[in-house]
Amino acid sequence: MRHTTLFYALLALSVSTSQLARATENPQANQEQAQPVNEQIPLHPGVKVGKLANGFQYFILRNTEPKDRVLFYLANKVGSILETDKQQGLAHFLEHMNFNGTTHFPKNALVDYLQKAGIRFGADLNAYTGFEETVYQLPLPTSDPELLEQGLLIMRDWAAGALLEDEEIDQERGVILEEKRQRGGLSHRLQEKTFPMLTNQSRYAYRMPIGTEEVLKNFKYKEIRQFHKDWYRPELQALIVVGDINVAEMEEKIVAQFSGLKNPKRAPKLVNYPIPLTGKNQFLAFTDDEVTQTSLQILYKQEAVKTEHVSDYKRSLAKDIFIQLANTRLSEKTRDAQTPYLAASLSNGKIVSNLESSGIQIMPKPDSLQASIHSVYSVLKQIRTQGFTASEISRVKTDYRTSLDRSLKEYDKTSSKAHMDQILAYYLKDEPAPSFEYLHPVLTQAIQEITPREILACADEFEQDINRDMILVHTKDMENAPTEQQIDTWIAHARQQDVTTYEEEQVADQLLGPLPAPGDIVEEHQDSAIGTQTLLLSNGAKVVLKPTTFKNDEIQITSFSPGGYSQYDLQDYQSAVNATNIVVNSGLGPFSSLQLSRYLNGKNASASPFINEIGEGIKAYSTKEDLGTAFELIYGYFTATRLDSAFNEANLEKSKIALKNRHLQPTTVFTDSIAAVLYDNDPRKTAPTAAKIDQINLNRSLEIFRERFADASDFTFVIVGNFDRALIDPFIKQYLATLPNLARKEKFRDNGVYPPAKGIQLDIRQGNEDKSTVAMAYLSAYEDYSEYNNLLMDALSSTLTIKLTERLREKEGGIYSISVSPSLAKNPRKRFGMNISFVTDPKLVNKLVDAALEEIEAIRMNGPSQEDIDKYIAEKLLSSDQQLKYNNFWLSYLLSSSIDNLDPARIYKEKELIRTITPEKVQALAQKYLEPSQLFKFVLYPAE
């Protein structure tokens, strides 16, 4: 179950596409007039709101993305902040118990029932607990009326039907203690030190949702039952339903199901716990054996301002624009190798309760904290005294408007999850949840009206004299870590420095030079079964087209050619592996990477080249309007690459600094050690090092990139999205058919770097945390590679997950979660892997490993149960149709089908194949590939 911690997640306020794309039934949203600035923001009119006599509330919204699906959320205004000292951790504990026995679903019947319906525990069925809320979520198909009825019954049980049996409570103690252990580590230790300061030693500092070990081990049954009785009551609850449903019918069912809930007599009052601002400045220096990089965070705390009126949007946008512009300036300086900081940024966001903060984050190069502070404050003073240029502000505003207009085009494709999150915040946090019909003109007008003065005024929030928290995290080897007074002095001096005038580079208005005459489409084949057209171009390149309407204005492109960095020997290997990053960092055509980003300002188009072990290609994205730009970028990566040596040298130096203390992190040492053992220290497979970075030759990297993209004749391009041939054909002829043609026939090379034939066991001791990570894998050749066998391997993984979870979590109480995943490769060699990992108490490692191997051997010898196979089949059938409704799926599926010369229409037989999966077929593969001699087992223990 997912657990929400709000520990200093200082997220910059942003009006992103996902936030803006709120559905509306009116396609003429952009015709609406903006609202008066003092008007309160209304709830989306499509949301049906109701409140029962007992205080229980409900919100229902019809939305058909995805079709035939519905989301149920039960929101409780109940979290860890309400716990007594004896109940610390019980709000979260109670969340777990609602999956371990309710009125209509005793013991584990709830999870079992939903798995049989194809609902995955954890991925679909889930819940989380925060300081002020507990939320349960359940996605269901709407095609099964009985399942929908049961879904409402489950929500009703979660609201008031927890059984809280003694045996189940005791069984769950170990699970939650292991969840607490799993979260342990450097970030947790830092949180324990900093969170009390950030929350001004308030109640929040001592009510972390995971609770205390003392309470979790020893609380009396009556405590959790009392917490449930006191707080799980209808006046503090709401059911939110979003999906492809009939609103009136759903409302009728909700009224019938939840009207009978009763509020307890003499129930405790729901108390608000605001955090007072003390007016003090606070400082904390933190170090730890595992800290690898020094950082300084300066946080100015203030009362969070709610967004209630139209004018509040303008205020938030002004602050966001200021932060974006300032961060761009700070980032620009890192292009210079002489800049003393590795990274620096501003941020603004909620801390918890009524507090938010505006922060400055600085990550200095070694021994350069004072110089970094001086450099960062130089940028901030330059901004404060000179403001931003008109072109800087114009670019940010243009990007916002482009995002708004893009969201408007896709408003009717908004996912139910996006609507759900907005309504949930409306109920729990009093945040606005308007329709996009309302929001679009409001934000458009706000962006237009925001003045440079209003943007610059936001600088005040990053230079307050009071309510400042300063957190210095430093490495153990830092000599003479500065005190608060020293840092204050450095900042004061930095604020007094003279600054130069900001000079902005001028950007050309054209990416490419003169283009050749368009090429031709010389052959064309239709596939009516799959709805594609395959084109052969005059330069030998192949293009597969699939027009769709899954999005209103989205076109995605991908491509592939065999070869990759497998073509290069060890002396060129590091240059080859890093070639893509070096070229992308260098920009394109006449533009540096910074200039290219400015050239692309306001355009919905991007392109990303890649080189992997067995091939190379380019992925691109655009809208219809900006499709030409996407093709320009593709053409440019084939024909107009460049090298920015200074910027790349600065980046490589940063990488070496980041690697300096890599050995201090236990998990990194663990994974590095595994790679070294599995691949006999082969440099192609082992961890990055400073020595490897020194092997990179920038000129050779550019050469290699150009070699990989010197010939388009063996490239396959796939284009999926909302387009027609009249739109796409001219671009294909101009930009793809004219790419260079060397008529070479390349293949990838097999460099023969694989694990040994027999398994290995290795214990690694690193770190001080009282926990162990177990990583087991069955690795071997995979001579039976086929799409159907891959499906059987997926079924095997699913059944292993079920059985190992039942044994190690539910029976042994020794883990919180387990990961089981197959890794199946066709190229460069057919390889099989079944990877199993979990975190546990070091004292339980041997016991749990033995238990896991016992369950694996039982499946090898007896096969999985029919019930577990049926659960897998139900899950796959439920997701099978959904994948066909996404451009991303078709993009990768059509590319692989074309490269492997497979009939793409086979996807429509997938359900038929899924239904043929049997325990016997899965067992046959388990017997062969889960062979004990091919087990590799690695365990990370704390240092002795």
Coordinates of N, CA and C in Angstrom, one line a residue, residues 216-404:
L216 N 4.0 0.2 17.3 CA 3.6 -0.8 16.3 C 3.8 -2.2 16.9
K217 N 4.8 -2.4 17.7 CA 5.0 -3.7 18.3 C 4.1 -4.0 19.4
N218 N 3.7 -3.0 20.2 CA 3.1 -3.2 21.5 C 1.7 -2.7 21.7
F219 N 1.1 -1.9 20.7 CA -0.2 -1.3 21.0 C -1.3 -2.4 21.3
K220 N -2.2 -2.0 22.2 CA -3.3 -2.9 22.6 C -4.3 -2.9 21.5
Y221 N -5.0 -4.0 21.3 CA -6.1 -4.1 20.3 C -7.1 -3.0 20.4
K222 N -7.4 -2.6 21.6 CA -8.4 -1.6 21.9 C -8.1 -0.2 21.3
E223 N -6.8 0.0 21.1 CA -6.3 1.3 20.6 C -6.7 1.5 19.2
I224 N -6.5 0.5 18.3 CA -6.8 0.6 16.9 C -8.4 0.6 16.7
R225 N -9.0 -0.2 17.6 CA -10.5 -0.3 17.5 C -11.1 1.1 17.9
Q226 N -10.5 1.7 18.9 CA -11.0 3.0 19.3 C -10.8 4.0 18.2
F227 N -9.6 4.0 17.6 CA -9.3 4.9 16.5 C -10.3 4.8 15.4
H228 N -10.6 3.5 15.0 CA -11.6 3.3 14.0 C -13.0 3.8 14.4
K229 N -13.4 3.5 15.6 CA -14.7 4.0 16.0 C -14.8 5.5 16.1
D230 N -13.7 6.1 16.5 CA -13.8 7.6 16.7 C -13.8 8.3 15.3
W231 N -13.0 7.8 14.4 CA -12.7 8.7 13.2 C -13.2 8.1 11.9
Y232 N -13.5 6.9 11.8 CA -14.1 6.4 10.5 C -15.6 6.5 10.6
R233 N -16.0 7.7 10.4 CA -17.4 8.0 10.5 C -17.9 8.8 9.3
P234 N -19.2 8.7 8.9 CA -19.6 9.3 7.6 C -19.5 10.8 7.5
E235 N -19.5 11.5 8.6 CA -19.4 13.0 8.4 C -18.0 13.4 8.0
L236 N -17.0 12.4 8.1 CA -15.6 12.7 7.7 C -15.2 12.0 6.4
Q237 N -16.2 11.5 5.7 CA -15.9 10.6 4.5 C -16.7 11.1 3.3
A238 N -16.1 10.7 2.1 CA -16.7 11.0 0.9 C -16.3 9.9 -0.1
L239 N -17.3 9.6 -1.0 CA -17.0 8.6 -2.1 C -16.9 9.5 -3.4
I240 N -15.9 9.3 -4.1 CA -15.7 10.0 -5.4 C -15.7 8.9 -6.5
V241 N -16.6 9.1 -7.5 CA -16.7 8.1 -8.6 C -16.5 8.9 -9.9
V242 N -15.5 8.4 -10.7 CA -15.3 9.1 -12.0 C -15.1 7.9 -13.0
G243 N -15.9 8.0 -14.0 CA -15.7 7.0 -15.1 C -16.9 6.9 -16.0
D244 N -16.8 5.8 -16.7 CA -17.8 5.5 -17.8 C -19.1 4.9 -17.2
I245 N -19.8 5.8 -16.5 CA -21.0 5.3 -15.7 C -22.2 6.2 -16.0
N246 N -23.4 5.7 -15.6 CA -24.6 6.6 -15.6 C -24.7 7.3 -14.2
V247 N -24.6 8.6 -14.2 CA -24.5 9.3 -13.0 C -25.7 9.1 -12.1
A248 N -26.9 9.2 -12.7 CA -28.1 9.1 -11.9 C -28.2 7.7 -11.2
E249 N -27.9 6.7 -12.0 CA -27.9 5.3 -11.4 C -26.9 5.1 -10.3
M250 N -25.7 5.7 -10.5 CA -24.7 5.6 -9.5 C -25.1 6.3 -8.2
E251 N -25.7 7.5 -8.4 CA -26.1 8.2 -7.2 C -27.1 7.4 -6.4
E252 N -28.0 6.8 -7.1 CA -29.1 6.0 -6.4 C -28.4 4.9 -5.6
K253 N -27.4 4.2 -6.2 CA -26.8 3.1 -5.5 C -26.0 3.6 -4.3
I254 N -25.4 4.8 -4.4 CA -24.6 5.3 -3.3 C -25.5 5.7 -2.1
V255 N -26.6 6.3 -2.5 CA -27.6 6.7 -1.4 C -28.0 5.4 -0.7
A256 N -28.4 4.4 -1.4 CA -28.8 3.1 -0.8 C -27.7 2.5 0.0
Q257 N -26.5 2.5 -0.4 CA -25.5 1.8 0.3 C -24.9 2.5 1.5
F258 N -24.9 3.9 1.5 CA -24.2 4.6 2.5 C -25.1 5.4 3.5
S259 N -26.4 5.4 3.2 CA -27.3 6.2 4.1 C -27.4 5.6 5.5
G260 N -27.1 4.3 5.6 CA -27.3 3.6 6.8 C -26.1 3.7 7.8
L261 N -25.0 4.4 7.3 CA -23.9 4.5 8.2 C -24.2 5.5 9.3
K262 N -23.7 5.3 10.5 CA -24.0 6.1 11.7 C -22.8 6.8 12.2
N263 N -23.0 8.0 12.7 CA -21.9 8.7 13.4 C -21.9 8.2 14.9
P264 N -20.8 8.0 15.5 CA -20.8 7.6 16.9 C -21.2 8.7 17.8
K265 N -21.9 8.3 18.9 CA -22.2 9.3 19.9 C -21.0 9.8 20.6
R266 N -21.0 11.1 21.0 CA -19.9 11.7 21.7 C -18.6 11.5 20.9
A267 N -18.6 11.6 19.6 CA -17.4 11.5 18.8 C -16.5 12.6 19.1
P268 N -15.2 12.4 19.0 CA -14.2 13.5 19.3 C -14.3 14.5 18.1
K269 N -14.0 15.7 18.5 CA -14.1 16.8 17.5 C -12.9 16.7 16.6
L270 N -13.1 17.0 15.3 CA -12.0 17.0 14.3 C -11.2 18.3 14.6
V271 N -10.0 18.2 15.0 CA -9.2 19.4 15.3 C -8.2 19.7 14.2
N272 N -8.1 21.0 14.0 CA -7.1 21.5 13.0 C -5.9 21.9 13.8
Y273 N -4.7 21.5 13.2 CA -3.5 21.8 13.9 C -2.6 22.7 13.1
P274 N -2.9 24.0 13.0 CA -2.0 24.9 12.2 C -0.6 25.0 12.9
I275 N 0.4 25.2 12.0 CA 1.7 25.4 12.5 C 2.1 26.8 12.6
P276 N 2.4 27.3 13.8 CA 2.6 28.7 14.0 C 4.0 29.1 13.4
L277 N 4.0 30.3 12.8 CA 5.3 30.9 12.4 C 5.9 31.6 13.6
T278 N 7.2 31.2 13.9 CA 7.8 31.7 15.1 C 8.5 33.0 15.0
G279 N 8.8 33.4 13.7 CA 9.6 34.6 13.5 C 11.1 34.3 13.6
K280 N 11.5 33.1 14.0 CA 12.9 32.8 14.2 C 13.5 32.2 12.9
N281 N 14.9 32.3 12.9 CA 15.7 31.7 11.9 C 16.3 30.4 12.5
Q282 N 16.3 29.3 11.7 CA 16.9 28.1 12.3 C 17.9 27.5 11.3
F283 N 18.8 26.8 11.9 CA 20.0 26.2 11.1 C 20.2 24.8 11.6
L284 N 20.5 23.9 10.6 CA 20.8 22.5 10.9 C 21.9 22.1 9.9
A285 N 23.0 21.6 10.5 CA 24.1 20.9 9.7 C 24.0 19.4 9.9
F286 N 23.9 18.7 8.8 CA 23.7 17.3 8.8 C 24.8 16.6 8.0
T287 N 25.4 15.6 8.6 CA 26.4 14.7 7.9 C 26.1 13.3 8.2
D288 N 26.6 12.4 7.4 CA 26.4 11.0 7.5 C 27.4 10.2 6.7
D289 N 27.7 9.0 7.0 CA 28.7 8.2 6.3 C 28.3 8.0 4.8
E290 N 27.0 8.1 4.5 CA 26.5 7.9 3.2 C 26.3 9.1 2.3
V291 N 26.5 10.3 2.9 CA 26.3 11.5 2.1 C 27.4 11.6 1.1
T292 N 27.0 11.8 -0.1 CA 28.0 11.8 -1.2 C 28.3 13.2 -1.8
Q293 N 27.4 14.1 -1.5 CA 27.5 15.5 -2.1 C 27.0 16.5 -1.1
T294 N 27.7 17.6 -1.0 CA 27.3 18.7 -0.1 C 26.2 19.5 -0.8
S295 N 25.3 20.0 0.0 CA 24.2 20.8 -0.5 C 23.7 21.8 0.6
L296 N 23.2 22.9 0.1 CA 22.7 23.9 1.0 C 21.3 24.3 0.6
Q297 N 20.3 24.2 1.5 CA 18.9 24.6 1.3 C 18.6 25.8 2.2
I298 N 18.1 26.8 1.6 CA 17.6 28.0 2.4 C 16.1 28.2 2.1
L299 N 15.3 28.0 3.1 CA 13.9 28.0 3.0 C 13.3 29.1 3.8
Y300 N 12.5 29.9 3.1 CA 11.7 31.0 3.7 C 10.3 30.6 3.8
K301 N 9.8 30.3 5.1 CA 8.5 29.8 5.3 C 7.5 30.9 5.5
Q302 N 6.3 30.6 5.0 CA 5.2 31.6 5.1 C 3.9 30.9 5.1
E303 N 2.8 31.6 5.5 CA 1.5 31.0 5.4 C 1.1 30.7 4.0
A304 N 0.6 29.5 3.8 CA 0.2 29.1 2.4 C -1.1 29.9 2.1
V305 N -1.1 30.4 0.9 CA -2.2 31.2 0.4 C -3.1 30.2 -0.5
K306 N -4.3 30.1 -0.1 CA -5.2 29.2 -0.8 C -5.6 29.9 -2.2
T307 N -5.8 29.0 -3.2 CA -6.4 29.5 -4.4 C -7.9 29.4 -4.4
E308 N -8.5 30.6 -4.2 CA -10.0 30.6 -4.0 C -10.7 31.5 -5.1
H309 N -10.0 32.6 -5.5 CA -10.5 33.5 -6.4 C -9.7 33.6 -7.7
V310 N -10.3 34.1 -8.7 CA -9.6 34.2 -10.0 C -8.3 34.9 -9.9
S311 N -8.2 35.9 -9.0 CA -7.0 36.7 -8.9 C -5.9 35.8 -8.3
D312 N -6.2 34.8 -7.6 CA -5.2 33.9 -7.0 C -4.4 33.2 -8.1
Y313 N -5.1 32.9 -9.2 CA -4.3 32.2 -10.3 C -3.2 33.2 -10.8
K314 N -3.5 34.4 -10.9 CA -2.6 35.4 -11.4 C -1.4 35.4 -10.5
R315 N -1.6 35.5 -9.2 CA -0.6 35.5 -8.2 C 0.3 34.3 -8.3
S316 N -0.3 33.1 -8.5 CA 0.5 31.9 -8.6 C 1.3 31.8 -9.9
L317 N 0.7 32.3 -10.9 CA 1.4 32.3 -12.2 C 2.6 33.2 -12.2
A318 N 2.4 34.4 -11.6 CA 3.5 35.3 -11.5 C 4.7 34.7 -10.8
K319 N 4.4 34.0 -9.7 CA 5.5 33.4 -8.9 C 6.1 32.3 -9.7
D320 N 5.3 31.5 -10.4 CA 5.9 30.4 -11.2 C 6.8 30.9 -12.3
I321 N 6.3 32.0 -13.0 CA 7.1 32.6 -14.0 C 8.4 33.1 -13.5
F322 N 8.4 33.7 -12.3 CA 9.6 34.2 -11.7 C 10.6 33.1 -11.5
I323 N 10.1 32.0 -10.9 CA 11.0 30.9 -10.6 C 11.5 30.2 -11.8
Q324 N 10.7 30.1 -12.9 CA 11.2 29.5 -14.1 C 12.3 30.4 -14.7
L325 N 12.1 31.7 -14.8 CA 13.1 32.6 -15.3 C 14.4 32.6 -14.5
A326 N 14.2 32.6 -13.2 CA 15.4 32.6 -12.4 C 16.2 31.3 -12.5
N327 N 15.5 30.2 -12.6 CA 16.1 28.9 -12.7 C 16.8 28.8 -14.1
T328 N 16.3 29.3 -15.1 CA 16.9 29.3 -16.4 C 18.3 30.1 -16.3
R329 N 18.3 31.2 -15.6 CA 19.5 32.0 -15.5 C 20.5 31.2 -14.7
L330 N 20.1 30.6 -13.6 CA 21.0 29.8 -12.8 C 21.6 28.6 -13.6
S331 N 20.7 28.0 -14.4 CA 21.2 26.9 -15.2 C 22.1 27.3 -16.2
E332 N 21.9 28.4 -16.8 CA 22.8 28.9 -17.9 C 24.2 29.0 -17.4
K333 N 24.4 29.4 -16.2 CA 25.8 29.6 -15.7 C 26.5 28.3 -15.6
T334 N 25.8 27.1 -15.4 CA 26.5 25.9 -15.3 C 27.1 25.4 -16.6
R335 N 26.8 26.1 -17.7 CA 27.4 25.8 -19.0 C 28.9 26.2 -19.0
D336 N 29.2 27.1 -18.1 CA 30.6 27.5 -18.0 C 31.3 26.6 -16.9
A337 N 32.4 26.0 -17.3 CA 33.2 25.1 -16.4 C 33.7 25.8 -15.2
Q338 N 33.8 27.2 -15.3 CA 34.3 27.9 -14.1 C 33.3 28.2 -13.0
T339 N 32.0 27.9 -13.3 CA 31.0 28.1 -12.3 C 31.2 27.2 -11.2
P340 N 31.2 27.7 -9.9 CA 31.6 26.9 -8.8 C 30.5 25.9 -8.3
Y341 N 29.2 26.1 -8.8 CA 28.2 25.1 -8.3 C 27.9 24.2 -9.5
L342 N 27.5 23.0 -9.0 CA 27.0 21.9 -10.0 C 25.6 22.2 -10.4
A343 N 24.8 22.7 -9.5 CA 23.4 23.0 -9.8 C 22.9 23.9 -8.7
A344 N 21.9 24.7 -9.1 CA 21.2 25.7 -8.2 C 19.9 26.0 -8.7
S345 N 18.9 26.2 -7.8 CA 17.5 26.4 -8.3 C 16.7 27.1 -7.2
L346 N 15.6 27.7 -7.6 CA 14.6 28.2 -6.7 C 13.4 27.3 -6.7
S347 N 12.6 27.3 -5.7 CA 11.4 26.5 -5.6 C 10.4 27.1 -4.7
N348 N 9.2 26.7 -4.9 CA 8.1 27.1 -4.0 C 7.1 26.0 -3.8
G349 N 6.6 25.7 -2.6 CA 5.7 24.6 -2.5 C 5.2 24.4 -1.1
K350 N 4.2 23.6 -0.9 CA 3.6 23.3 0.4 C 4.6 22.5 1.2
I351 N 4.7 22.8 2.5 CA 5.5 21.9 3.4 C 4.5 20.9 4.0
V352 N 3.6 21.4 4.8 CA 2.5 20.6 5.4 C 1.6 21.6 6.1
S353 N 0.4 21.1 6.3 CA -0.6 21.9 7.0 C -0.8 23.3 6.3
N354 N -0.6 24.4 7.1 CA -0.8 25.7 6.6 C 0.5 26.4 6.1
L355 N 1.6 25.6 6.0 CA 2.9 26.3 5.7 C 3.3 25.9 4.2
E356 N 3.9 26.9 3.6 CA 4.6 26.7 2.3 C 6.0 27.4 2.5
S357 N 6.8 27.1 1.5 CA 8.1 27.8 1.6 C 8.6 28.1 0.2
S358 N 9.4 29.2 0.2 CA 10.1 29.6 -1.0 C 11.6 29.3 -0.7
G359 N 12.2 28.5 -1.6 CA 13.6 28.0 -1.2 C 14.6 28.2 -2.3
I360 N 15.9 28.3 -1.9 CA 17.0 28.3 -2.7 C 17.8 27.1 -2.4
Q361 N 18.1 26.3 -3.5 CA 18.9 25.1 -3.3 C 20.2 25.2 -4.1
I362 N 21.3 24.9 -3.4 CA 22.6 25.0 -4.0 C 23.4 23.7 -3.8
M363 N 24.0 23.2 -4.9 CA 24.8 22.0 -4.8 C 26.2 22.5 -5.3
P364 N 27.1 22.7 -4.4 CA 28.4 23.3 -4.8 C 29.4 22.2 -5.3
K365 N 30.4 22.6 -6.1 CA 31.5 21.7 -6.4 C 32.3 21.5 -5.1
P366 N 33.1 20.5 -5.0 CA 33.9 20.3 -3.7 C 34.7 21.5 -3.3
D367 N 34.5 21.8 -2.0 CA 35.3 23.0 -1.4 C 34.9 24.3 -2.1
S368 N 33.7 24.4 -2.5 CA 33.3 25.7 -3.2 C 32.0 26.2 -2.8
L369 N 31.6 25.9 -1.5 CA 30.3 26.4 -1.0 C 30.3 27.9 -1.0
Q370 N 31.3 28.6 -0.4 CA 31.3 30.0 -0.4 C 31.2 30.6 -1.8
A371 N 32.0 30.1 -2.7 CA 32.0 30.6 -4.0 C 30.7 30.4 -4.7
S372 N 30.1 29.3 -4.4 CA 28.8 29.0 -5.0 C 27.7 29.9 -4.5
I373 N 27.7 30.2 -3.2 CA 26.8 31.2 -2.7 C 27.0 32.6 -3.3
H374 N 28.2 32.9 -3.5 CA 28.5 34.2 -4.2 C 28.0 34.2 -5.6
S375 N 28.2 33.1 -6.3 CA 27.7 33.0 -7.7 C 26.2 33.0 -7.8
V376 N 25.5 32.3 -7.0 CA 24.1 32.2 -7.0 C 23.5 33.6 -6.7
Y377 N 24.0 34.2 -5.6 CA 23.4 35.5 -5.3 C 23.8 36.6 -6.2
S378 N 24.9 36.4 -7.0 CA 25.2 37.3 -8.1 C 24.0 37.3 -9.1
V379 N 23.6 36.1 -9.5 CA 22.5 35.9 -10.4 C 21.2 36.6 -9.8
L380 N 20.9 36.3 -8.6 CA 19.7 36.8 -8.0 C 19.7 38.4 -7.9
K381 N 20.9 38.9 -7.6 CA 21.0 40.4 -7.5 C 20.9 41.0 -8.9
Q382 N 21.4 40.3 -9.9 CA 21.3 40.8 -11.3 C 19.8 40.8 -11.7
I383 N 19.1 39.8 -11.2 CA 17.6 39.8 -11.5 C 16.9 40.9 -10.8
R384 N 17.2 41.0 -9.5 CA 16.5 42.0 -8.7 C 16.8 43.4 -9.1
T385 N 18.0 43.7 -9.6 CA 18.3 45.1 -9.9 C 18.0 45.5 -11.4
Q386 N 18.0 44.4 -12.2 CA 17.8 44.7 -13.7 C 16.5 44.1 -14.2
G387 N 15.9 43.2 -13.5 CA 14.7 42.5 -14.0 C 15.1 41.5 -15.1
F388 N 14.0 41.0 -15.7 CA 14.2 40.1 -16.9 C 14.0 40.8 -18.2
T389 N 14.6 40.3 -19.2 CA 14.4 40.9 -20.5 C 13.0 40.6 -21.1
A390 N 12.5 41.4 -22.0 CA 11.2 41.2 -22.6 C 11.2 39.9 -23.3
S391 N 12.3 39.5 -23.9 CA 12.2 38.2 -24.7 C 12.2 37.0 -23.7
E392 N 12.8 37.1 -22.5 CA 12.8 36.1 -21.6 C 11.3 35.9 -21.1
I393 N 10.7 37.0 -20.7 CA 9.3 36.9 -20.3 C 8.4 36.4 -21.4
S394 N 8.6 36.9 -22.6 CA 7.8 36.5 -23.7 C 7.9 35.0 -23.9
R395 N 9.1 34.4 -23.8 CA 9.2 33.0 -24.1 C 8.4 32.1 -23.1
V396 N 8.5 32.5 -21.8 CA 7.8 31.8 -20.8 C 6.3 31.9 -21.0
K397 N 5.8 33.1 -21.3 CA 4.4 33.3 -21.5 C 3.9 32.5 -22.7
T398 N 4.7 32.5 -23.7 CA 4.4 31.7 -24.9 C 4.2 30.3 -24.6
D399 N 5.2 29.7 -23.9 CA 5.1 28.3 -23.5 C 3.8 28.0 -22.7
Y400 N 3.4 28.9 -21.8 CA 2.2 28.7 -21.0 C 1.0 28.7 -22.0
R401 N 0.9 29.7 -22.8 CA -0.2 29.8 -23.8 C -0.3 28.5 -24.7
T402 N 0.9 28.1 -25.1 CA 0.9 26.9 -25.9 C 0.4 25.7 -25.2
S403 N 0.8 25.6 -23.9 CA 0.4 24.5 -23.0 C -1.1 24.5 -22.8
L404 N -1.7 25.7 -22.6 CA -3.1 25.9 -22.4 C -3.9 25.5 -23.7

